Amino acid sequence: MIEARRLHILRAVADHRTVTAAAAALYLTPSAVSQQLAALEQETGHRLVERSAKGVRLTPAGEILLSHTNAVLAQLERAEAELAAYGSGEAGTVTVAAFATGIAQVVAPAVARLADTAPGIRIRVQDAEGDASLPMVLDRQVDVAVAVEYRGAPPADDPRLAHVPLYAEPFDAVVPVGHRLADTAEVPLAELAKDPWIGPYPGNPCHDVVVLACESAGFQPRLEHSSDDFRAVVALASAGAGVALVPRSALNGMDLTHVVVRPVDGVAPTRRVFAAVRRGAEGHPLIRPVLEALGRAAQQA
């Protein structure tokens, strides 16, 4: 008989590609993870992982088991949801991981709404970049992620996750007040090819959006200054350090005295935001109201 908790460990190893990283995500020791993998190999009668200097990869037998693992764990999430519904499930804690502007845009309004509509649900919010929150959901560190589409992100049909689209917003061009394009109604990105740029670090989903937009305009941005905090990005633009693309909602409440904000000429780069939970958990009586409240907040934003 295969134990479900060992399947969870197998998926964590496949996701993180090293025993050490998987152990850290699961709050286990590396030796405990290795022991559970060895026990799983005994249960199945197959070698499931191969170790090398670069980490761990699944064998063909491991890949077969992983494909069933995703279905089994999703079904267990559904079982928990139905049991919680049977026991009313009207009170409990749901942990939500979201990036800073996502917290302001949809999470905080959802928390306020739930205080009226579902007072038994307590929300715990954790600040996490759009690419960090999805692994936190998969590793059961949080229940809900508010994340951003990015290159390499799990697709909408990923068997491990259920996606709920929330909103899409354009990036606007931010240039110093004395910039040569400050008086234009819309900023053609190609005209910024020779400017110094300010933007998020590689790995941040917004970095991908900026780079892809510039590549579509025919150039690679010369990123001279890096920050994942858009207030810092705007402050540097205000000081004349360069130009930037910033999600529109991130500009709310900022001091824009020394910069000019303009739409991008043509098709604007866009940030697409969604909520994600472990597949099968979307019907849980604690999680379903949270997803609904996030959706309502996104509609009203």
PDB file of C-alpha atoms in Angstrom:
ATOM      1  CA  MET A   1       0.000   0.000   0.000  1.00  0.00           C
ATOM      2  CA  ILE A   2       1.425   3.414  -1.014  1.00  0.00           C
ATOM      3  CA  GLU A   3       1.255   6.074   1.695  1.00  0.00           C
ATOM      4  CA  ALA A   4      -0.107   9.438   0.522  1.00  0.00           C
ATOM      5  CA  ARG A   5       2.377  11.472   2.560  1.00  0.00           C
ATOM      6  CA  ARG A   6       5.213   9.819   0.651  1.00  0.00           C
ATOM      7  CA  LEU A   7       3.585  10.863  -2.615  1.00  0.00           C
ATOM      8  CA  HIS A   8       3.602  14.431  -1.346  1.00  0.00           C
ATOM      9  CA  ILE A   9       7.340  14.107  -0.671  1.00  0.00           C
ATOM     10  CA  LEU A  10       7.903  12.684  -4.160  1.00  0.00           C
ATOM     11  CA  ARG A  11       6.146  15.695  -5.711  1.00  0.00           C
ATOM     12  CA  ALA A  12       8.150  18.129  -3.590  1.00  0.00           C
ATOM     13  CA  VAL A  13      11.399  16.514  -4.747  1.00  0.00           C
ATOM     14  CA  ALA A  14      10.237  16.700  -8.373  1.00  0.00           C
ATOM     15  CA  ASP A  15       9.310  20.383  -7.930  1.00  0.00           C
ATOM     16  CA  HIS A  16      12.460  21.476  -6.072  1.00  0.00           C
ATOM     17  CA  ARG A  17      14.939  19.128  -7.799  1.00  0.00           C
ATOM     18  CA  THR A  18      17.064  18.575  -4.680  1.00  0.00           C
ATOM     19  CA  VAL A  19      16.405  16.641  -1.502  1.00  0.00           C
ATOM     20  CA  THR A  20      17.687  19.552   0.598  1.00  0.00           C
ATOM     21  CA  ALA A  21      15.326  22.099  -0.998  1.00  0.00           C
ATOM     22  CA  ALA A  22      12.367  19.723  -0.772  1.00  0.00           C
ATOM     23  CA  ALA A  23      13.145  19.041   2.884  1.00  0.00           C
ATOM     24  CA  ALA A  24      13.293  22.769   3.658  1.00  0.00           C
ATOM     25  CA  ALA A  25       9.943  23.347   1.937  1.00  0.00           C
ATOM     26  CA  LEU A  26       8.322  20.506   3.874  1.00  0.00           C
ATOM     27  CA  TYR A  27       9.973  21.387   7.208  1.00  0.00           C
ATOM     28  CA  LEU A  28      11.716  18.006   7.297  1.00  0.00           C
ATOM     29  CA  THR A  29      15.349  16.982   7.496  1.00  0.00           C
ATOM     30  CA  PRO A  30      17.064  15.815   4.295  1.00  0.00           C
ATOM     31  CA  SER A  31      17.613  12.413   5.893  1.00  0.00           C
ATOM     32  CA  ALA A  32      13.882  12.114   6.619  1.00  0.00           C
ATOM     33  CA  VAL A  33      13.065  12.904   2.990  1.00  0.00           C
ATOM     34  CA  SER A  34      15.608  10.352   1.777  1.00  0.00           C
ATOM     35  CA  GLN A  35      14.164   7.716   4.129  1.00  0.00           C
ATOM     36  CA  GLN A  36      10.624   8.354   2.898  1.00  0.00           C
ATOM     37  CA  LEU A  37      11.764   8.119  -0.729  1.00  0.00           C
ATOM     38  CA  ALA A  38      13.513   4.830   0.020  1.00  0.00           C
ATOM     39  CA  ALA A  39      10.354   3.530   1.697  1.00  0.00           C
ATOM     40  CA  LEU A  40       8.284   4.601  -1.314  1.00  0.00           C
ATOM     41  CA  GLU A  41      10.661   2.756  -3.632  1.00  0.00           C
ATOM     42  CA  GLN A  42      10.218  -0.335  -1.473  1.00  0.00           C
ATOM     43  CA  GLU A  43       6.438   0.017  -1.588  1.00  0.00           C
ATOM     44  CA  THR A  44       6.381   0.356  -5.373  1.00  0.00           C
ATOM     45  CA  GLY A  45       9.210  -2.047  -6.169  1.00  0.00           C
ATOM     46  CA  HIS A  46      10.804   0.518  -8.501  1.00  0.00           C
ATOM     47  CA  ARG A  47      13.674   2.957  -8.390  1.00  0.00           C
ATOM     48  CA  LEU A  48      11.979   6.365  -8.478  1.00  0.00           C
ATOM     49  CA  VAL A  49      14.808   8.928  -8.266  1.00  0.00           C
ATOM     50  CA  GLU A  50      18.331   9.294  -9.519  1.00  0.00           C
ATOM     51  CA  ARG A  51      20.879  11.471  -7.736  1.00  0.00           C
ATOM     52  CA  SER A  52      23.683  13.396  -9.420  1.00  0.00           C
ATOM     53  CA  ALA A  53      25.957  16.343  -8.719  1.00  0.00           C
ATOM     54  CA  LYS A  54      23.252  18.620 -10.147  1.00  0.00           C
ATOM     55  CA  GLY A  55      20.515  17.328  -7.869  1.00  0.00           C
ATOM     56  CA  VAL A  56      17.741  14.745  -8.160  1.00  0.00           C
ATOM     57  CA  ARG A  57      15.625  13.746 -11.127  1.00  0.00           C
ATOM     58  CA  LEU A  58      12.820  11.238 -11.439  1.00  0.00           C
ATOM     59  CA  THR A  59      13.327   7.958 -13.252  1.00  0.00           C
ATOM     60  CA  PRO A  60      10.743   6.921 -15.884  1.00  0.00           C
ATOM     61  CA  ALA A  61       9.003   4.925 -13.139  1.00  0.00           C
ATOM     62  CA  GLY A  62       9.078   8.018 -10.935  1.00  0.00           C
ATOM     63  CA  GLU A  63       7.495  10.104 -13.704  1.00  0.00           C
ATOM     64  CA  ILE A  64       4.691   7.541 -14.060  1.00  0.00           C
ATOM     65  CA  LEU A  65       4.039   7.621 -10.324  1.00  0.00           C
ATOM     66  CA  LEU A  66       4.163  11.439 -10.300  1.00  0.00           C
ATOM     67  CA  SER A  67       1.404  11.640 -12.919  1.00  0.00           C
ATOM     68  CA  HIS A  68      -0.827   9.573 -10.630  1.00  0.00           C
ATOM     69  CA  THR A  69       0.375  11.502  -7.573  1.00  0.00           C
ATOM     70  CA  ASN A  70      -1.129  14.744  -8.862  1.00  0.00           C
ATOM     71  CA  ALA A  71      -4.511  13.047  -9.330  1.00  0.00           C
ATOM     72  CA  VAL A  72      -4.383  11.284  -5.950  1.00  0.00           C
ATOM     73  CA  LEU A  73      -3.463  14.424  -4.004  1.00  0.00           C
ATOM     74  CA  ALA A  74      -6.157  16.448  -5.793  1.00  0.00           C
ATOM     75  CA  GLN A  75      -8.724  13.796  -4.857  1.00  0.00           C
ATOM     76  CA  LEU A  76      -7.578  13.894  -1.235  1.00  0.00           C
ATOM     77  CA  GLU A  77      -8.050  17.681  -1.254  1.00  0.00           C
ATOM     78  CA  ARG A  78     -11.615  17.122  -2.521  1.00  0.00           C
ATOM     79  CA  ALA A  79     -12.211  14.560   0.230  1.00  0.00           C
ATOM     80  CA  GLU A  80     -11.049  17.055   2.859  1.00  0.00           C
ATOM     81  CA  ALA A  81     -13.304  19.705   1.322  1.00  0.00           C
ATOM     82  CA  GLU A  82     -16.356  17.436   1.434  1.00  0.00           C
ATOM     83  CA  LEU A  83     -15.623  16.353   5.011  1.00  0.00           C
ATOM     84  CA  ALA A  84     -15.222  19.973   6.043  1.00  0.00           C
ATOM     85  CA  ALA A  85     -18.524  20.801   4.346  1.00  0.00           C
ATOM     86  CA  TYR A  86     -20.178  17.912   6.169  1.00  0.00           C
ATOM     87  CA  GLY A  87     -18.896  19.302   9.447  1.00  0.00           C
ATOM     88  CA  SER A  88     -20.183  22.791   8.453  1.00  0.00           C
ATOM     89  CA  GLY A  89     -16.706  24.265   7.935  1.00  0.00           C
ATOM     90  CA  GLU A  90     -17.937  27.716   8.822  1.00  0.00           C
ATOM     91  CA  ALA A  91     -14.977  28.685  10.998  1.00  0.00           C
ATOM     92  CA  GLY A  92     -11.248  28.395  10.504  1.00  0.00           C
ATOM     93  CA  THR A  93      -8.092  30.061   9.220  1.00  0.00           C
ATOM     94  CA  VAL A  94      -7.091  30.486   5.564  1.00  0.00           C
ATOM     95  CA  THR A  95      -3.576  31.667   4.747  1.00  0.00           C
ATOM     96  CA  VAL A  96      -3.147  33.811   1.614  1.00  0.00           C
ATOM     97  CA  ALA A  97       0.212  34.656   0.012  1.00  0.00           C
ATOM     98  CA  ALA A  98       0.217  37.649  -2.334  1.00  0.00           C
ATOM     99  CA  PHE A  99       2.548  40.318  -3.733  1.00  0.00           C
ATOM    100  CA  ALA A 100       2.307  43.828  -2.259  1.00  0.00           C
ATOM    101  CA  THR A 101       0.070  45.524  -4.851  1.00  0.00           C
ATOM    102  CA  GLY A 102      -2.098  42.405  -5.067  1.00  0.00           C
ATOM    103  CA  ILE A 103      -2.647  42.705  -1.312  1.00  0.00           C
ATOM    104  CA  ALA A 104      -3.757  46.315  -1.741  1.00  0.00           C
ATOM    105  CA  GLN A 105      -5.804  45.655  -4.891  1.00  0.00           C
ATOM    106  CA  VAL A 106      -7.786  42.536  -3.971  1.00  0.00           C
ATOM    107  CA  VAL A 107      -6.663  40.821  -0.770  1.00  0.00           C
ATOM    108  CA  ALA A 108      -7.357  43.653   1.673  1.00  0.00           C
ATOM    109  CA  PRO A 109     -10.805  44.375   0.168  1.00  0.00           C
ATOM    110  CA  ALA A 110     -11.560  40.634   0.298  1.00  0.00           C
ATOM    111  CA  VAL A 111     -10.579  40.521   3.981  1.00  0.00           C
ATOM    112  CA  ALA A 112     -12.943  43.413   4.684  1.00  0.00           C
ATOM    113  CA  ARG A 113     -15.756  41.725   2.751  1.00  0.00           C
ATOM    114  CA  LEU A 114     -15.287  38.395   4.534  1.00  0.00           C
ATOM    115  CA  ALA A 115     -15.476  40.122   7.913  1.00  0.00           C
ATOM    116  CA  ASP A 116     -19.117  40.850   7.033  1.00  0.00           C
ATOM    117  CA  THR A 117     -20.108  37.827   4.950  1.00  0.00           C
ATOM    118  CA  ALA A 118     -18.112  35.035   6.648  1.00  0.00           C
ATOM    119  CA  PRO A 119     -17.004  36.254  10.097  1.00  0.00           C
ATOM    120  CA  GLY A 120     -15.929  32.753  11.109  1.00  0.00           C
ATOM    121  CA  ILE A 121     -13.154  32.721   8.504  1.00  0.00           C
ATOM    122  CA  ARG A 122      -9.886  34.232   9.729  1.00  0.00           C
ATOM    123  CA  ILE A 123      -7.481  35.342   6.985  1.00  0.00           C
ATOM    124  CA  ARG A 124      -3.723  35.353   7.498  1.00  0.00           C
ATOM    125  CA  VAL A 125      -1.834  37.275   4.808  1.00  0.00           C
ATOM    126  CA  GLN A 126       1.801  36.770   3.826  1.00  0.00           C
ATOM    127  CA  ASP A 127       3.686  39.081   1.465  1.00  0.00           C
ATOM    128  CA  ALA A 128       5.289  37.008  -1.301  1.00  0.00           C
ATOM    129  CA  GLU A 129       6.365  37.837  -4.836  1.00  0.00           C
ATOM    130  CA  GLY A 130       4.172  36.540  -7.639  1.00  0.00           C
ATOM    131  CA  ASP A 131       6.546  33.687  -8.488  1.00  0.00           C
ATOM    132  CA  ALA A 132       7.136  32.627  -4.864  1.00  0.00           C
ATOM    133  CA  SER A 133       3.545  32.089  -3.767  1.00  0.00           C
ATOM    134  CA  LEU A 134       2.755  29.140  -6.069  1.00  0.00           C
ATOM    135  CA  PRO A 135       5.452  26.853  -4.583  1.00  0.00           C
ATOM    136  CA  MET A 136       4.171  27.876  -1.142  1.00  0.00           C
ATOM    137  CA  VAL A 137       0.714  26.562  -2.085  1.00  0.00           C
ATOM    138  CA  LEU A 138       2.110  23.317  -3.475  1.00  0.00           C
ATOM    139  CA  ASP A 139       4.234  22.810  -0.355  1.00  0.00           C
ATOM    140  CA  ARG A 140       1.149  23.422   1.840  1.00  0.00           C
ATOM    141  CA  GLN A 141       2.767  26.457   3.488  1.00  0.00           C
ATOM    142  CA  VAL A 142      -0.262  28.568   2.480  1.00  0.00           C
ATOM    143  CA  ASP A 143      -3.772  27.806   1.232  1.00  0.00           C
ATOM    144  CA  VAL A 144      -4.222  30.453  -1.486  1.00  0.00           C
ATOM    145  CA  ALA A 145      -1.768  32.282  -3.735  1.00  0.00           C
ATOM    146  CA  VAL A 146      -2.443  35.554  -5.515  1.00  0.00           C
ATOM    147  CA  ALA A 147       0.115  35.316  -8.290  1.00  0.00           C
ATOM    148  CA  VAL A 148       1.150  36.746 -11.627  1.00  0.00           C
ATOM    149  CA  GLU A 149       1.559  34.949 -14.944  1.00  0.00           C
ATOM    150  CA  TYR A 150       5.231  34.671 -15.868  1.00  0.00           C
ATOM    151  CA  ARG A 151       7.542  32.641 -18.046  1.00  0.00           C
ATOM    152  CA  GLY A 152       7.892  29.206 -16.494  1.00  0.00           C
ATOM    153  CA  ALA A 153       4.772  29.528 -14.330  1.00  0.00           C
ATOM    154  CA  PRO A 154       2.561  26.448 -14.000  1.00  0.00           C
ATOM    155  CA  PRO A 155      -0.068  26.685 -16.781  1.00  0.00           C
ATOM    156  CA  ALA A 156      -3.774  27.061 -16.104  1.00  0.00           C
ATOM    157  CA  ASP A 157      -4.328  23.345 -16.756  1.00  0.00           C
ATOM    158  CA  ASP A 158      -1.564  22.223 -14.371  1.00  0.00           C
ATOM    159  CA  PRO A 159      -2.881  19.086 -12.618  1.00  0.00           C
ATOM    160  CA  ARG A 160      -1.576  20.294  -9.249  1.00  0.00           C
ATOM    161  CA  LEU A 161      -3.326  23.670  -9.144  1.00  0.00           C
ATOM    162  CA  ALA A 162      -6.720  25.244  -9.759  1.00  0.00           C
ATOM    163  CA  HIS A 163      -6.552  28.775 -11.227  1.00  0.00           C
ATOM    164  CA  VAL A 164      -9.086  31.593 -10.769  1.00  0.00           C
ATOM    165  CA  PRO A 165      -8.418  34.636 -13.028  1.00  0.00           C
ATOM    166  CA  LEU A 166      -8.684  37.921 -11.099  1.00  0.00           C
ATOM    167  CA  TYR A 167      -7.632  40.930 -13.169  1.00  0.00           C
ATOM    168  CA  ALA A 168      -5.249  42.250 -15.805  1.00  0.00           C
ATOM    169  CA  GLU A 169      -3.623  45.659 -15.720  1.00  0.00           C
ATOM    170  CA  PRO A 170      -1.336  47.546 -18.109  1.00  0.00           C
ATOM    171  CA  PHE A 171       2.159  48.792 -17.380  1.00  0.00           C
ATOM    172  CA  ASP A 172       2.645  52.538 -17.846  1.00  0.00           C
ATOM    173  CA  ALA A 173       5.853  54.283 -18.859  1.00  0.00           C
ATOM    174  CA  VAL A 174       7.424  56.364 -16.089  1.00  0.00           C
ATOM    175  CA  VAL A 175       9.975  58.995 -17.170  1.00  0.00           C
ATOM    176  CA  PRO A 176      11.571  61.985 -15.389  1.00  0.00           C
ATOM    177  CA  VAL A 177       9.739  65.318 -15.847  1.00  0.00           C
ATOM    178  CA  GLY A 178      12.553  66.674 -18.012  1.00  0.00           C
ATOM    179  CA  HIS A 179      12.649  63.656 -20.321  1.00  0.00           C
ATOM    180  CA  ARG A 180      12.427  64.309 -24.059  1.00  0.00           C
ATOM    181  CA  LEU A 181       9.189  62.246 -24.264  1.00  0.00           C
ATOM    182  CA  ALA A 182       7.524  63.813 -21.221  1.00  0.00           C
ATOM    183  CA  ASP A 183       5.112  65.829 -23.370  1.00  0.00           C
ATOM    184  CA  THR A 184       3.928  62.957 -25.562  1.00  0.00           C
ATOM    185  CA  ALA A 185       0.429  61.534 -25.060  1.00  0.00           C
ATOM    186  CA  GLU A 186       1.731  57.956 -25.393  1.00  0.00           C
ATOM    187  CA  VAL A 187       5.287  56.667 -25.155  1.00  0.00           C
ATOM    188  CA  PRO A 188       6.653  54.469 -27.984  1.00  0.00           C
ATOM    189  CA  LEU A 189       8.893  51.938 -26.240  1.00  0.00           C
ATOM    190  CA  ALA A 190      11.332  51.876 -29.167  1.00  0.00           C
ATOM    191  CA  GLU A 191      12.138  55.524 -28.389  1.00  0.00           C
ATOM    192  CA  LEU A 192      13.503  54.430 -24.986  1.00  0.00           C
ATOM    193  CA  ALA A 193      16.016  51.951 -26.397  1.00  0.00           C
ATOM    194  CA  LYS A 194      19.059  54.092 -25.527  1.00  0.00           C
ATOM    195  CA  ASP A 195      17.865  55.193 -22.075  1.00  0.00           C
ATOM    196  CA  PRO A 196      19.077  53.676 -18.802  1.00  0.00           C
ATOM    197  CA  TRP A 197      16.335  51.545 -17.258  1.00  0.00           C
ATOM    198  CA  ILE A 198      15.126  50.863 -13.739  1.00  0.00           C
ATOM    199  CA  GLY A 199      13.288  47.623 -13.053  1.00  0.00           C
ATOM    200  CA  PRO A 200      12.736  44.514 -10.936  1.00  0.00           C
ATOM    201  CA  TYR A 201      15.358  41.831 -10.496  1.00  0.00           C
ATOM    202  CA  PRO A 202      15.425  38.780 -12.791  1.00  0.00           C
ATOM    203  CA  GLY A 203      13.091  36.160 -11.356  1.00  0.00           C
ATOM    204  CA  ASN A 204      10.424  38.720 -10.522  1.00  0.00           C
ATOM    205  CA  PRO A 205       7.477  38.184 -12.925  1.00  0.00           C
ATOM    206  CA  CYS A 206       7.401  41.924 -13.686  1.00  0.00           C
ATOM    207  CA  HIS A 207      10.997  41.705 -14.890  1.00  0.00           C
ATOM    208  CA  ASP A 208       9.834  39.268 -17.561  1.00  0.00           C
ATOM    209  CA  VAL A 209       7.023  41.606 -18.618  1.00  0.00           C
ATOM    210  CA  VAL A 210       9.416  44.550 -19.002  1.00  0.00           C
ATOM    211  CA  VAL A 211      12.050  42.591 -20.907  1.00  0.00           C
ATOM    212  CA  LEU A 212       9.525  40.938 -23.236  1.00  0.00           C
ATOM    213  CA  ALA A 213       7.875  44.302 -23.990  1.00  0.00           C
ATOM    214  CA  CYS A 214      11.211  45.846 -24.863  1.00  0.00           C
ATOM    215  CA  GLU A 215      12.233  42.852 -26.965  1.00  0.00           C
ATOM    216  CA  SER A 216       8.941  43.182 -28.876  1.00  0.00           C
ATOM    217  CA  ALA A 217       9.874  46.824 -29.511  1.00  0.00           C
ATOM    218  CA  GLY A 218      13.226  45.688 -30.946  1.00  0.00           C
ATOM    219  CA  PHE A 219      15.740  46.202 -28.142  1.00  0.00           C
ATOM    220  CA  GLN A 220      17.126  44.853 -24.884  1.00  0.00           C
ATOM    221  CA  PRO A 221      16.620  47.298 -21.988  1.00  0.00           C
ATOM    222  CA  ARG A 222      19.832  48.517 -20.359  1.00  0.00           C
ATOM    223  CA  LEU A 223      18.868  47.837 -16.747  1.00  0.00           C
ATOM    224  CA  GLU A 224      21.235  49.960 -14.683  1.00  0.00           C
ATOM    225  CA  HIS A 225      19.199  50.016 -11.454  1.00  0.00           C
ATOM    226  CA  SER A 226      17.267  47.117  -9.899  1.00  0.00           C
ATOM    227  CA  SER A 227      14.598  46.988  -7.208  1.00  0.00           C
ATOM    228  CA  ASP A 228      11.515  44.853  -6.606  1.00  0.00           C
ATOM    229  CA  ASP A 229       9.919  47.800  -4.762  1.00  0.00           C
ATOM    230  CA  PHE A 230       8.097  50.030  -7.249  1.00  0.00           C
ATOM    231  CA  ARG A 231       8.285  52.981  -4.848  1.00  0.00           C
ATOM    232  CA  ALA A 232      12.062  52.734  -5.132  1.00  0.00           C
ATOM    233  CA  VAL A 233      11.767  52.444  -8.928  1.00  0.00           C
ATOM    234  CA  VAL A 234       9.680  55.630  -9.124  1.00  0.00           C
ATOM    235  CA  ALA A 235      12.001  57.427  -6.687  1.00  0.00           C
ATOM    236  CA  LEU A 236      14.977  56.639  -8.922  1.00  0.00           C
ATOM    237  CA  ALA A 237      13.065  57.836 -11.993  1.00  0.00           C
ATOM    238  CA  SER A 238      12.224  61.032 -10.071  1.00  0.00           C
ATOM    239  CA  ALA A 239      15.958  61.527  -9.515  1.00  0.00           C
ATOM    240  CA  GLY A 240      16.572  61.252 -13.260  1.00  0.00           C
ATOM    241  CA  ALA A 241      18.320  57.883 -12.967  1.00  0.00           C
ATOM    242  CA  GLY A 242      16.386  56.299 -15.816  1.00  0.00           C
ATOM    243  CA  VAL A 243      13.028  55.217 -17.202  1.00  0.00           C
ATOM    244  CA  ALA A 244      10.731  52.373 -16.159  1.00  0.00           C
ATOM    245  CA  LEU A 245       7.582  50.413 -16.835  1.00  0.00           C
ATOM    246  CA  VAL A 246       5.364  50.119 -13.749  1.00  0.00           C
ATOM    247  CA  PRO A 247       2.017  48.317 -13.250  1.00  0.00           C
ATOM    248  CA  ARG A 248      -0.729  50.932 -13.076  1.00  0.00           C
ATOM    249  CA  SER A 249      -2.059  49.877  -9.668  1.00  0.00           C
ATOM    250  CA  ALA A 250       1.442  50.078  -8.158  1.00  0.00           C
ATOM    251  CA  LEU A 251       1.440  53.832  -8.830  1.00  0.00           C
ATOM    252  CA  ASN A 252      -1.566  54.454  -6.567  1.00  0.00           C
ATOM    253  CA  GLY A 253      -0.691  56.730  -3.674  1.00  0.00           C
ATOM    254  CA  MET A 254       2.865  57.429  -4.852  1.00  0.00           C
ATOM    255  CA  ASP A 255       4.541  60.832  -5.064  1.00  0.00           C
ATOM    256  CA  LEU A 256       4.643  61.428  -8.816  1.00  0.00           C
ATOM    257  CA  THR A 257       5.701  65.083  -8.601  1.00  0.00           C
ATOM    258  CA  HIS A 258       8.997  64.612 -10.431  1.00  0.00           C
ATOM    259  CA  VAL A 259       7.967  62.000 -12.990  1.00  0.00           C
ATOM    260  CA  VAL A 260       5.555  61.799 -15.882  1.00  0.00           C
ATOM    261  CA  VAL A 261       3.356  58.716 -16.271  1.00  0.00           C
ATOM    262  CA  ARG A 262       2.158  57.920 -19.779  1.00  0.00           C
ATOM    263  CA  PRO A 263       0.440  54.947 -21.463  1.00  0.00           C
ATOM    264  CA  VAL A 264       2.568  52.879 -23.792  1.00  0.00           C
ATOM    265  CA  ASP A 265       1.938  53.453 -27.481  1.00  0.00           C
ATOM    266  CA  GLY A 266       0.390  50.404 -29.161  1.00  0.00           C
ATOM    267  CA  VAL A 267      -0.236  47.160 -27.280  1.00  0.00           C
ATOM    268  CA  ALA A 268       0.620  47.835 -23.644  1.00  0.00           C
ATOM    269  CA  PRO A 269       2.539  45.219 -21.653  1.00  0.00           C
ATOM    270  CA  THR A 270       0.125  43.628 -19.213  1.00  0.00           C
ATOM    271  CA  ARG A 271       0.283  41.940 -15.825  1.00  0.00           C
ATOM    272  CA  ARG A 272      -2.285  39.127 -15.468  1.00  0.00           C
ATOM    273  CA  VAL A 273      -3.154  38.234 -11.899  1.00  0.00           C
ATOM    274  CA  PHE A 274      -4.870  35.059 -10.697  1.00  0.00           C
ATOM    275  CA  ALA A 275      -5.589  33.153  -7.513  1.00  0.00           C
ATOM    276  CA  ALA A 276      -4.442  29.546  -7.184  1.00  0.00           C
ATOM    277  CA  VAL A 277      -5.148  26.731  -4.750  1.00  0.00           C
ATOM    278  CA  ARG A 278      -4.203  23.083  -4.699  1.00  0.00           C
ATOM    279  CA  ARG A 279      -6.432  21.289  -7.186  1.00  0.00           C
ATOM    280  CA  GLY A 280      -9.395  19.789  -5.407  1.00  0.00           C
ATOM    281  CA  ALA A 281      -9.338  22.407  -2.623  1.00  0.00           C
ATOM    282  CA  GLU A 282     -11.335  25.027  -4.536  1.00  0.00           C
ATOM    283  CA  GLY A 283     -14.578  23.582  -3.138  1.00  0.00           C
ATOM    284  CA  HIS A 284     -13.448  23.620   0.500  1.00  0.00           C
ATOM    285  CA  PRO A 285     -16.032  25.552   2.566  1.00  0.00           C
ATOM    286  CA  LEU A 286     -13.301  27.782   3.995  1.00  0.00           C
ATOM    287  CA  ILE A 287     -11.426  28.375   0.737  1.00  0.00           C
ATOM    288  CA  ARG A 288     -14.406  28.810  -1.606  1.00  0.00           C
ATOM    289  CA  PRO A 289     -15.641  32.025   0.115  1.00  0.00           C
ATOM    290  CA  VAL A 290     -12.110  33.433   0.000  1.00  0.00           C
ATOM    291  CA  LEU A 291     -11.854  32.837  -3.758  1.00  0.00           C
ATOM    292  CA  GLU A 292     -15.285  34.378  -4.250  1.00  0.00           C
ATOM    293  CA  ALA A 293     -14.323  37.440  -2.183  1.00  0.00           C
ATOM    294  CA  LEU A 294     -11.108  37.864  -4.193  1.00  0.00           C
ATOM    295  CA  GLY A 295     -13.106  37.669  -7.406  1.00  0.00           C
ATOM    296  CA  ARG A 296     -15.589  40.288  -6.190  1.00  0.00           C
ATOM    297  CA  ALA A 297     -12.755  42.580  -5.128  1.00  0.00           C
ATOM    298  CA  ALA A 298     -11.123  42.225  -8.543  1.00  0.00           C
ATOM    299  CA  GLN A 299     -14.399  43.138 -10.283  1.00  0.00           C
ATOM    300  CA  GLN A 300     -14.742  46.279  -8.182  1.00  0.00           C
ATOM    301  CA  ALA A 301     -11.104  47.385  -8.368  1.00  0.00           C
TER     302      ALA A 301
END
